[in-house]
XYZ file of C-alpha atoms in Angstrom:
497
model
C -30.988 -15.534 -20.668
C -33.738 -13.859 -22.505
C -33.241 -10.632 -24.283
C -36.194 -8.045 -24.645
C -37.011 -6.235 -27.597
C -35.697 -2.958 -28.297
C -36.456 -0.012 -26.726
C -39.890 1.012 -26.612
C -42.326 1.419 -23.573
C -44.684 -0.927 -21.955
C -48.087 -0.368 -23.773
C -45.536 -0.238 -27.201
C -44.268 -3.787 -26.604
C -46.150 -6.840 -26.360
C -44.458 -8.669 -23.252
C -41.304 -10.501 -22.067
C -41.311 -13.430 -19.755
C -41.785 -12.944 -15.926
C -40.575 -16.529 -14.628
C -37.171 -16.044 -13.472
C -35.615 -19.465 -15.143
C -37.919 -18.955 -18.104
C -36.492 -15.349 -18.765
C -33.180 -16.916 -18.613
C -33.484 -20.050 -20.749
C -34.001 -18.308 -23.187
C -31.254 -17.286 -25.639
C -32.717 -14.130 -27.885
C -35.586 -12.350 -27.582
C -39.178 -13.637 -26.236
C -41.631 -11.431 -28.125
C -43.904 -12.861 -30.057
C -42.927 -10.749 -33.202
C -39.099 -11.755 -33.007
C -39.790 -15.272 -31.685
C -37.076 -17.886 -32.170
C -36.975 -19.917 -35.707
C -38.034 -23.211 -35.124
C -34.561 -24.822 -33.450
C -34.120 -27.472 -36.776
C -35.994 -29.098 -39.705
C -34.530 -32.286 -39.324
C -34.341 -34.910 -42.656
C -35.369 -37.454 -40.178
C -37.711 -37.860 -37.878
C -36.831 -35.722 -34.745
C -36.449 -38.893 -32.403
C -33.724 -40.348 -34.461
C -30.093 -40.274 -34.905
C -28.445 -38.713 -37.910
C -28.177 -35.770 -40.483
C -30.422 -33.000 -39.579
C -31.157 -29.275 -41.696
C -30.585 -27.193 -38.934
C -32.610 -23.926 -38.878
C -30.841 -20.653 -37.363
C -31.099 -17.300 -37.172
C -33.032 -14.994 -39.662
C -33.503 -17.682 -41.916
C -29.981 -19.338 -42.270
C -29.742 -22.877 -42.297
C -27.095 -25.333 -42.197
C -25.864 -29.182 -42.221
C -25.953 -30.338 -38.394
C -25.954 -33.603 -36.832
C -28.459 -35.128 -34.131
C -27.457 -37.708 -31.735
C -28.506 -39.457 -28.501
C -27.248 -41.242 -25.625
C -28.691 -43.054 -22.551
C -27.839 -42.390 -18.514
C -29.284 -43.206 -15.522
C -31.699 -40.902 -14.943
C -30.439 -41.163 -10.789
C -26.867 -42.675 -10.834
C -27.366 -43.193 -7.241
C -30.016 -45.108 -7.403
C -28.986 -48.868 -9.410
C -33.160 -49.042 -9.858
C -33.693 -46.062 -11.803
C -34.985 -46.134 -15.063
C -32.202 -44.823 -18.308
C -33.431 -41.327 -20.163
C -32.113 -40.951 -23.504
C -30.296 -37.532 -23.774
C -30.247 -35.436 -26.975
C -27.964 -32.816 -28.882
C -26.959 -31.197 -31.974
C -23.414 -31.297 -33.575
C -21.893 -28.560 -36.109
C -18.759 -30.175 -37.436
C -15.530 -28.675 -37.341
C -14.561 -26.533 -40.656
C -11.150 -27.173 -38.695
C -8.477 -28.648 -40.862
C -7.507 -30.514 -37.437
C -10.186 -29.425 -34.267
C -9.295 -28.994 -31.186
C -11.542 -30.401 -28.380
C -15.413 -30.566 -28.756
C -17.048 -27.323 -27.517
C -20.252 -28.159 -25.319
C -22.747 -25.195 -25.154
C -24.324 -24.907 -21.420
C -27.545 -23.213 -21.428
C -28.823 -21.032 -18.624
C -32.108 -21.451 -17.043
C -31.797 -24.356 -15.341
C -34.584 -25.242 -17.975
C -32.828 -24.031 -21.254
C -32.657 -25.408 -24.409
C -29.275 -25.383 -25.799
C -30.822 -26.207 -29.452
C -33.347 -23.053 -29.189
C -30.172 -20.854 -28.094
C -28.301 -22.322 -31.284
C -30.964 -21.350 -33.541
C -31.902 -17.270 -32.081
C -29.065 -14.768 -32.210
C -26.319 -16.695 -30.756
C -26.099 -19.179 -33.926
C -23.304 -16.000 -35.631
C -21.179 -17.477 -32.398
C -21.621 -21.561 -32.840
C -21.231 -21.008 -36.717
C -17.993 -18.789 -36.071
C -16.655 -21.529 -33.584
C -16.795 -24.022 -36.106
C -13.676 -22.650 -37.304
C -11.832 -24.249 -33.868
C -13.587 -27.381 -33.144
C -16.909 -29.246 -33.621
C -20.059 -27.489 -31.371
C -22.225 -29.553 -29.696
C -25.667 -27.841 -28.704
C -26.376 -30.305 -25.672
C -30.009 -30.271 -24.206
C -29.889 -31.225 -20.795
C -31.673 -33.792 -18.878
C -35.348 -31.937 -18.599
C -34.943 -29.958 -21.489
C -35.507 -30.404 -25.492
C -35.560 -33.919 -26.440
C -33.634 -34.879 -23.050
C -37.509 -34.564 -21.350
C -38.540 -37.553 -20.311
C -40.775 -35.991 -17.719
C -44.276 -36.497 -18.603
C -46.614 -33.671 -18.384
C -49.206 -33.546 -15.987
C -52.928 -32.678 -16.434
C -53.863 -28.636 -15.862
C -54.758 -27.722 -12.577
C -58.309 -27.259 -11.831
C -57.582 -25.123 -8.460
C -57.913 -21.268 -9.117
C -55.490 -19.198 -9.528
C -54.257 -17.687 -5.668
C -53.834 -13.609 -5.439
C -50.679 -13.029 -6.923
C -49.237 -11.771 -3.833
C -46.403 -13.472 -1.798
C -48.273 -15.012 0.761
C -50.512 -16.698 -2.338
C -48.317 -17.534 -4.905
C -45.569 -18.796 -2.576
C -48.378 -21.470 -0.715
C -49.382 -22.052 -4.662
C -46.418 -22.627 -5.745
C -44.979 -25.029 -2.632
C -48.263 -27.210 -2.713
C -48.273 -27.606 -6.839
C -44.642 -28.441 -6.717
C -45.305 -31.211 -3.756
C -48.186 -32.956 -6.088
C -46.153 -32.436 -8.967
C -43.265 -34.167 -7.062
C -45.293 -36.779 -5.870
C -47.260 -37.741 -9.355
C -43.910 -37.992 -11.347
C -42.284 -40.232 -8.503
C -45.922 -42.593 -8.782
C -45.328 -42.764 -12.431
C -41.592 -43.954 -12.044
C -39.655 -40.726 -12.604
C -36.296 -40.170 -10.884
C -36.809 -36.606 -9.784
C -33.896 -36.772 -7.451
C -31.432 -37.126 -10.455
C -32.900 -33.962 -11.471
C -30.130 -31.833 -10.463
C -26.713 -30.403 -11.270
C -24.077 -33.239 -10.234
C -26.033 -35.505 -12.706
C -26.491 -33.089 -15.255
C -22.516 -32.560 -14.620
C -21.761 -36.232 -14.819
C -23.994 -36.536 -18.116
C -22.152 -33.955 -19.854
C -18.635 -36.195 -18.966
C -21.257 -39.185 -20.290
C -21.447 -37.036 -23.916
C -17.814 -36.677 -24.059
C -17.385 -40.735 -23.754
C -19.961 -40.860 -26.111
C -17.885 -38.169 -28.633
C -14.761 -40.143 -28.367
C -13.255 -37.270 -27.199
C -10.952 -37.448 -24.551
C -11.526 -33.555 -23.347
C -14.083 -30.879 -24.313
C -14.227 -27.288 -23.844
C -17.492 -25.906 -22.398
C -18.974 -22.483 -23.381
C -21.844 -21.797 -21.224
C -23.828 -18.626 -19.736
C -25.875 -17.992 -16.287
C -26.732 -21.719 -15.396
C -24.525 -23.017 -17.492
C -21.851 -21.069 -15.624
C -23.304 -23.431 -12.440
C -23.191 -26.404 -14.051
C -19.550 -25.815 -15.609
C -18.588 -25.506 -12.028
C -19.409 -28.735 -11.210
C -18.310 -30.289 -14.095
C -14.565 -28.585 -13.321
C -15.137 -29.495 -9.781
C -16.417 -33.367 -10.976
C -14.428 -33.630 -13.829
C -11.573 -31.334 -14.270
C -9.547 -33.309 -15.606
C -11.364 -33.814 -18.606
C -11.613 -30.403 -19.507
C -9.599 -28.522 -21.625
C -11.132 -24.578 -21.126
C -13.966 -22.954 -20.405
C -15.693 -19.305 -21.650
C -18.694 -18.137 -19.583
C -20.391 -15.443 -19.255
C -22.927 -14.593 -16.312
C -21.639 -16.109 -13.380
C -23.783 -17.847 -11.099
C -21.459 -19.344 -8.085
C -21.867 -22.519 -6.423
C -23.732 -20.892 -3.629
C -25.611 -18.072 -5.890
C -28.836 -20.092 -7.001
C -30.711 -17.284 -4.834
C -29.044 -13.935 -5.780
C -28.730 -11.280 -3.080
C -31.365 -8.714 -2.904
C -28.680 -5.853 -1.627
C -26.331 -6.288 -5.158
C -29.955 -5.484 -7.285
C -30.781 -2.299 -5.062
C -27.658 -1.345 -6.200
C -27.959 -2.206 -9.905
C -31.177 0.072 -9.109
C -29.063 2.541 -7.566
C -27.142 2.301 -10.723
C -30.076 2.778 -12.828
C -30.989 5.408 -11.318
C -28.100 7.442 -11.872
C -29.008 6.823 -15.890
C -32.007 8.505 -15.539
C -30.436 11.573 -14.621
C -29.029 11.809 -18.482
C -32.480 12.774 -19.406
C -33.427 15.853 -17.843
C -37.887 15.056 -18.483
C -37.230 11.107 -17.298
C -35.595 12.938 -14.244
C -38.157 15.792 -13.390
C -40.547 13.181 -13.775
C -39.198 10.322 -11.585
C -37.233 11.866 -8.942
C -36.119 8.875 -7.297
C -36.946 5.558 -8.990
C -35.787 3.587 -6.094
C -38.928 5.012 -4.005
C -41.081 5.260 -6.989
C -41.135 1.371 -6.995
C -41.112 0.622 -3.323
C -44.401 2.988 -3.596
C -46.556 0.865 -6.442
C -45.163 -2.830 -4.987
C -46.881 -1.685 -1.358
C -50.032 0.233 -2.940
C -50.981 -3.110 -5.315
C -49.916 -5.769 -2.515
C -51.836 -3.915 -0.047
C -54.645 -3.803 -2.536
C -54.129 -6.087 -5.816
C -56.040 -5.033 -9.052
C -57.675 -7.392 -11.063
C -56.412 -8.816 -14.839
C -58.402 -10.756 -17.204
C -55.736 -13.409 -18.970
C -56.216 -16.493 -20.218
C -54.786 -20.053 -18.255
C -55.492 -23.425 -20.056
C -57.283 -21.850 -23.000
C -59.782 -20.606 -20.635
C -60.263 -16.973 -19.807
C -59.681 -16.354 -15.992
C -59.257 -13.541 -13.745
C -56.022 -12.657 -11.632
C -55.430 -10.794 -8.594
C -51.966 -9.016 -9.126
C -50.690 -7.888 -6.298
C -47.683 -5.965 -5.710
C -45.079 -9.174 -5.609
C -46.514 -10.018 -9.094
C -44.691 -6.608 -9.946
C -41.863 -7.680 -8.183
C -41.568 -10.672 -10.371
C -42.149 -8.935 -13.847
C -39.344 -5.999 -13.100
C -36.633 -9.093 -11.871
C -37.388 -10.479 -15.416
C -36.761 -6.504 -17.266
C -33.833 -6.124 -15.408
C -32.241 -8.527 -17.186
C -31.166 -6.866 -20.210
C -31.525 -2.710 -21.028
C -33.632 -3.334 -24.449
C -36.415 -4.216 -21.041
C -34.749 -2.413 -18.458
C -35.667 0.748 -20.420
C -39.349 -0.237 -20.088
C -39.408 0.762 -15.727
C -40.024 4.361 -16.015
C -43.055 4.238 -17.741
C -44.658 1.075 -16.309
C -44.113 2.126 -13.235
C -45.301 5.622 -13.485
C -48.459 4.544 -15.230
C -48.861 2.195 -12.377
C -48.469 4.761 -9.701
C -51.017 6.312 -11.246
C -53.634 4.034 -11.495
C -53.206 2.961 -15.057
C -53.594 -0.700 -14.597
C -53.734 -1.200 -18.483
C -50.306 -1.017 -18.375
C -50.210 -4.483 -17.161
C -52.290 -6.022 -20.051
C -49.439 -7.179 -22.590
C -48.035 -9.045 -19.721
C -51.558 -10.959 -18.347
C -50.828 -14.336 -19.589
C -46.666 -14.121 -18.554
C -48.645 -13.653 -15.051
C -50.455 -16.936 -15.370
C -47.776 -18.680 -16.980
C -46.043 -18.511 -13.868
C -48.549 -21.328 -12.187
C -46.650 -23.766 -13.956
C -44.168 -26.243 -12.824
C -41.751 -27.657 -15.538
C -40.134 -30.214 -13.132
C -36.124 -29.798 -14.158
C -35.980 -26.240 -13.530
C -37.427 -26.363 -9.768
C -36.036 -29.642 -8.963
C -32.429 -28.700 -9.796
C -32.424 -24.903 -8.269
C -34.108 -26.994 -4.850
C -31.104 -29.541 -4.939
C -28.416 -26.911 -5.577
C -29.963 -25.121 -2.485
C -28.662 -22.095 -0.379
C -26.210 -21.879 2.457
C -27.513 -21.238 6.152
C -25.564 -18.435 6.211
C -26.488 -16.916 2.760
C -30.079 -18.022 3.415
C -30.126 -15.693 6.646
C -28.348 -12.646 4.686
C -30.508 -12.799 2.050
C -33.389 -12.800 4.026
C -32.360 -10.216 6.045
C -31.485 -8.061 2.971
C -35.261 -9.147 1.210
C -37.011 -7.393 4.168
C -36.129 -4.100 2.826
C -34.863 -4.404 -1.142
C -36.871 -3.163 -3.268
C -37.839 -6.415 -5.191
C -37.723 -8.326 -2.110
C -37.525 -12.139 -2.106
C -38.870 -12.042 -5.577
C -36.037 -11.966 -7.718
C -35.427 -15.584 -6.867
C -39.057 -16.807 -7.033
C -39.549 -20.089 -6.437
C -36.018 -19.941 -4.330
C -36.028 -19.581 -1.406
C -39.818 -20.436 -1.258
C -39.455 -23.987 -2.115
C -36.875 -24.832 0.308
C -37.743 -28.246 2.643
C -40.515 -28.520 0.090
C -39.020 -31.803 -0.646
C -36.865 -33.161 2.031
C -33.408 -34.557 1.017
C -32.359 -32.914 -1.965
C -30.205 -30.494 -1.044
C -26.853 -31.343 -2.055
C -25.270 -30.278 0.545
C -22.428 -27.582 1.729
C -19.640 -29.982 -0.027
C -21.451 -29.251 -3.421
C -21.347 -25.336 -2.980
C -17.960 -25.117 -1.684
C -15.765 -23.048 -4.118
C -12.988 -24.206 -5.463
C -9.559 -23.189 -7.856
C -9.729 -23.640 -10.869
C -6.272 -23.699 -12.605
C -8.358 -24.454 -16.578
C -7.613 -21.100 -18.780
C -10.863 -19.326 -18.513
C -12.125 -16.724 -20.536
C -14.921 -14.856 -18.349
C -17.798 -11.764 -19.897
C -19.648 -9.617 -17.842
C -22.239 -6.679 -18.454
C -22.528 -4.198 -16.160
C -26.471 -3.517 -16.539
C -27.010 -7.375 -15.542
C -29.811 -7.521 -13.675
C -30.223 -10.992 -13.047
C -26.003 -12.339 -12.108
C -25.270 -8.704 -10.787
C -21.824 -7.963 -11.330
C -20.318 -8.336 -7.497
C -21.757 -11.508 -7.243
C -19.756 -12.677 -10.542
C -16.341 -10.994 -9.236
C -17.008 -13.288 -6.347
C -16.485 -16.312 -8.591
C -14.312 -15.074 -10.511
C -11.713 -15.118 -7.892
C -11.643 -19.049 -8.151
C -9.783 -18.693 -11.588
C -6.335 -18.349 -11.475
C -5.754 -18.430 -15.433
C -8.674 -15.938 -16.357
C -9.502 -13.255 -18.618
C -12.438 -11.103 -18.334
C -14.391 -9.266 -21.336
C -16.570 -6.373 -19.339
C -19.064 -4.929 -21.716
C -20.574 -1.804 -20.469
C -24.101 -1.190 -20.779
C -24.485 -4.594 -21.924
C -27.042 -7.029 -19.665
C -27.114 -11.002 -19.240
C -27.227 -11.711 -22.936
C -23.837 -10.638 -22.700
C -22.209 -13.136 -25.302
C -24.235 -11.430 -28.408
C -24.674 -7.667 -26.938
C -21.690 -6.746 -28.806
C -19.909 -7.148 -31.873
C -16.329 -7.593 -30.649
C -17.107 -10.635 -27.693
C -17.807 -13.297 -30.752
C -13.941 -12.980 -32.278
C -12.675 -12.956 -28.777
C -14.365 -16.144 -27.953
C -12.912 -17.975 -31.271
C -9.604 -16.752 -30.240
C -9.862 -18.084 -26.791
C -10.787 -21.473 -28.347
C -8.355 -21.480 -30.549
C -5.877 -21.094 -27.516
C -4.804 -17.679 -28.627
C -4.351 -15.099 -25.652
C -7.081 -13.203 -24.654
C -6.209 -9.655 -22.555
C -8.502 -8.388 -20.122
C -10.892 -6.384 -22.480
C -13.391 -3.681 -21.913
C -15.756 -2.937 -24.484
C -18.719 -0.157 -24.907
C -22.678 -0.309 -26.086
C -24.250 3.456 -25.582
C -26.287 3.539 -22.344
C -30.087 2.913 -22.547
C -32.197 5.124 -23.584
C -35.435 5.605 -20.984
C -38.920 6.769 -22.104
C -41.238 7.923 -19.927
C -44.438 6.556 -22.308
């Protein structure tokens, strides 16, 4: 759920991530310049139990409270070894708090205690006031990793078309899946009915007997489950970013019209207009010039320099990450003219986001292959890739990865929707570019007690976009009523340089 910087064009700003489920795990901005604060300064060692100096944003700091507890890293498997899970706890300033609220990063891959310390730590501190906050790192992430890393590849980098990158990708993930299961990982409890059941695990562990979850993009996935898992034991939920049951792999058709959408924006500015007609077509033009005939980028992959072949899906990949928000949406026009012109330079500031993208975390691809795709959505969004304008990139590594590992998939029962009678407090932006909005109406329909915050011109860091959503959200925890709300950030502002 990573913002961009503001404004700016592409040579002006250093870079923003390109990995789909990097971009999102984050909770603020990426650029180096604005990078997050370290997520705590604990008075103990990291590792251990107890009071903790948390670090947030800009410098503010505050008394938190590390803890641990152990699962089964597969609860379906009585051999599998126990992982020792991690969070951070910001006691109530509540004369009597309600239920626990559990932040639910996105990603899957995020790290709920780097979200609580970049711009979102105004909203945990402001929660206080309702209930105790729990910044939970989930199994994969933070200190919940128990996946070892594995030694850098030594096999060059493939031309970062589709054909290469998704045969990369497919055959690095299959060793990678095979040398974690040799050295006695679970990777098939790498996934989001575990990480759903862990999360009812923490509340056990809280000695609470419900909690409230708060969660955005991923999170929204894996509060599904937990509702659909353990309902029951759930008092409300806020999210923002919706990503259904059966959304892991977004449909190409809703961005071409977010596109569509932009689009329309340019037209504000009469020069952005003359210049770029019809950005739609601008786009389609440079993603079949450089996959036809990739250009070559000098970046640097495990501390050695090395030279990449970017072809016109590596494009692909970079715009699905600047859609996200508008502080990088605002960054198309003049990357993409530049590109159309030949000015490859352009692409500099993002050469080593390019070769980040050869790595394979572990949780992030293991749990977006288990929560799978429908036959049926699998065939529409297929059909729609042939002709969007970002293709089957968006989702990169989904669908590629699919049967990469047999017997994950968990299975039509898991992405079935379902009602959900919980009061629900739901935000939206309507410049997302990564949980367009008619995908999230779609799952919105499953709550029967909603509200819904729509902030215009605000993108998937919806939750700190604007001023107004924090107060709503410690209203809605406090169990006040919430009215459907629409608020208003000025559109973006596109430069052509």
């Amino acid at each position: 759920m990573a913002d961009g910087a503001a404004g700016g064009s592409a040579v002006g700003m250093t870079h923003t991530s390109l990995h789909r489920r990097a971009l999102l795990a984050a909770a603020g901005l990426v650029l180096p310049t604005l990078a997050f604060a370290q997520s705590s300064a604990p008075a103990t060692s990291p590792t251990q139990a107890g009071p903790i100096r948390f670090k947030g944003w800009r410098g503010v700091d505050t008394d938190a409270e590390r803890g641990f507890f152990e699962v089964p890293e597969d609860r379906r498997d009585p051999g599998s070894r126990k992982i020792r899970l991690s969070y951070v706890r910001f006691a109530s300033t509540a004369a009597r708090p309600g239920p626990p609220i559990i932040y639910l990063a996105g990603g899957p891959g995020g790290r709920a205690t780097q979200a609580a310390g970049g711009p979102r730590f105004p909203i945990f501190m402001a929660l206080r006031e309702v209930a105790d906050v729990i910044a939970f790192d989930q199994r994969g992430t933070g200190l919940s990793n128990a996946i070892p890393e594995r030694a850098a590849s030594t096999r060059p980098p493939p031309v970062f078309t589709e054909a290469g990158l998704s045969a990369y990708f497919r055959e690095d993930f299959q060793e990678a899946w095979a040398d974690w299961t040799k050295a006695g990982v679970a990777m098939t409890g790498y996934n989001t009915e575990q990480n759903a059941d862990d999360i009812d695990d923490l509340r056990r562990h809280l000695g609470a007997e419900k909690v409230a979850l708060w969660g955005i993009s991923y999170g929204t996935h894996l509060a599904l489950s937990m509702l659909k898992r353990h309902g029951d034991r759930v008092s409300r939920v806020a999210l923002a970013s919706l990503e259904g049951q059966d959304q892991t792999v977004k449909r190409p058709a809703a961005i071409d019209a977010l596109l569509r959408q932009v689009d329309g924006l340019l037209a504000a500015d009469p020069a952005v207009r003359a210049a770029i007609p019809d950005l739609p077509a601008l786009m389609r033009r440079v993603h079949a010039k450089l996959e036809a005939a990739p250009v070559s980028l000098t970046a640097t992959l495990n501390g050695a320099p090395v030279d990449l072949r970017i072809g016109g899906f590596a494009i692909q990949l970079m715009t699905g990450g600047l859609i996200a928000n508008p502080q990088t949406l605002v960054m198309l026009p003049g990357l993409y003219l530049a590109l159309d012109a030949g000015q490859t330079d352009v692409l500099k500031p993002f050469a080593n986001e390019f070769a980040g993208l050869l790595g394979i975390a572990g949780m992030p691809e293991a749990t977006d292959l288990a929560s799978g795709i429908s036959p049926a959505r699998l065939a529409l969004v297929q059909r729609e890739a042939k002709t969007a304008v970002l293709g089957a990139a968006l989702n990169f590594p989904m669908p590629q990865l699919l049967s990469a590992v047999p017997g994950v998939d968990l299975g039509e029962g898991f992405r079935t929707p379902l009602r959900i009678d919980h009061p629900a407090l739901l935000v939206a932006g309507t410049l997302d570019g990564r949980t367009p909005m008619p995908e999230q109406d779609e799952v919105a329909t499953q709550f029967r007690r909603k509200s819904r915050v729509i902030v215009e011109n605000a993108g998937h860091n919806v939750f700190e976009a604007h001023p107004d959503v924090q107060g709503l959200l410690v209203r809605f925890f406090r169990g006040e009523a919430v009215a459907d709300t629409r608020l208003s950030l000025p559109p973006p502002q596109f430069k052509l340089a």
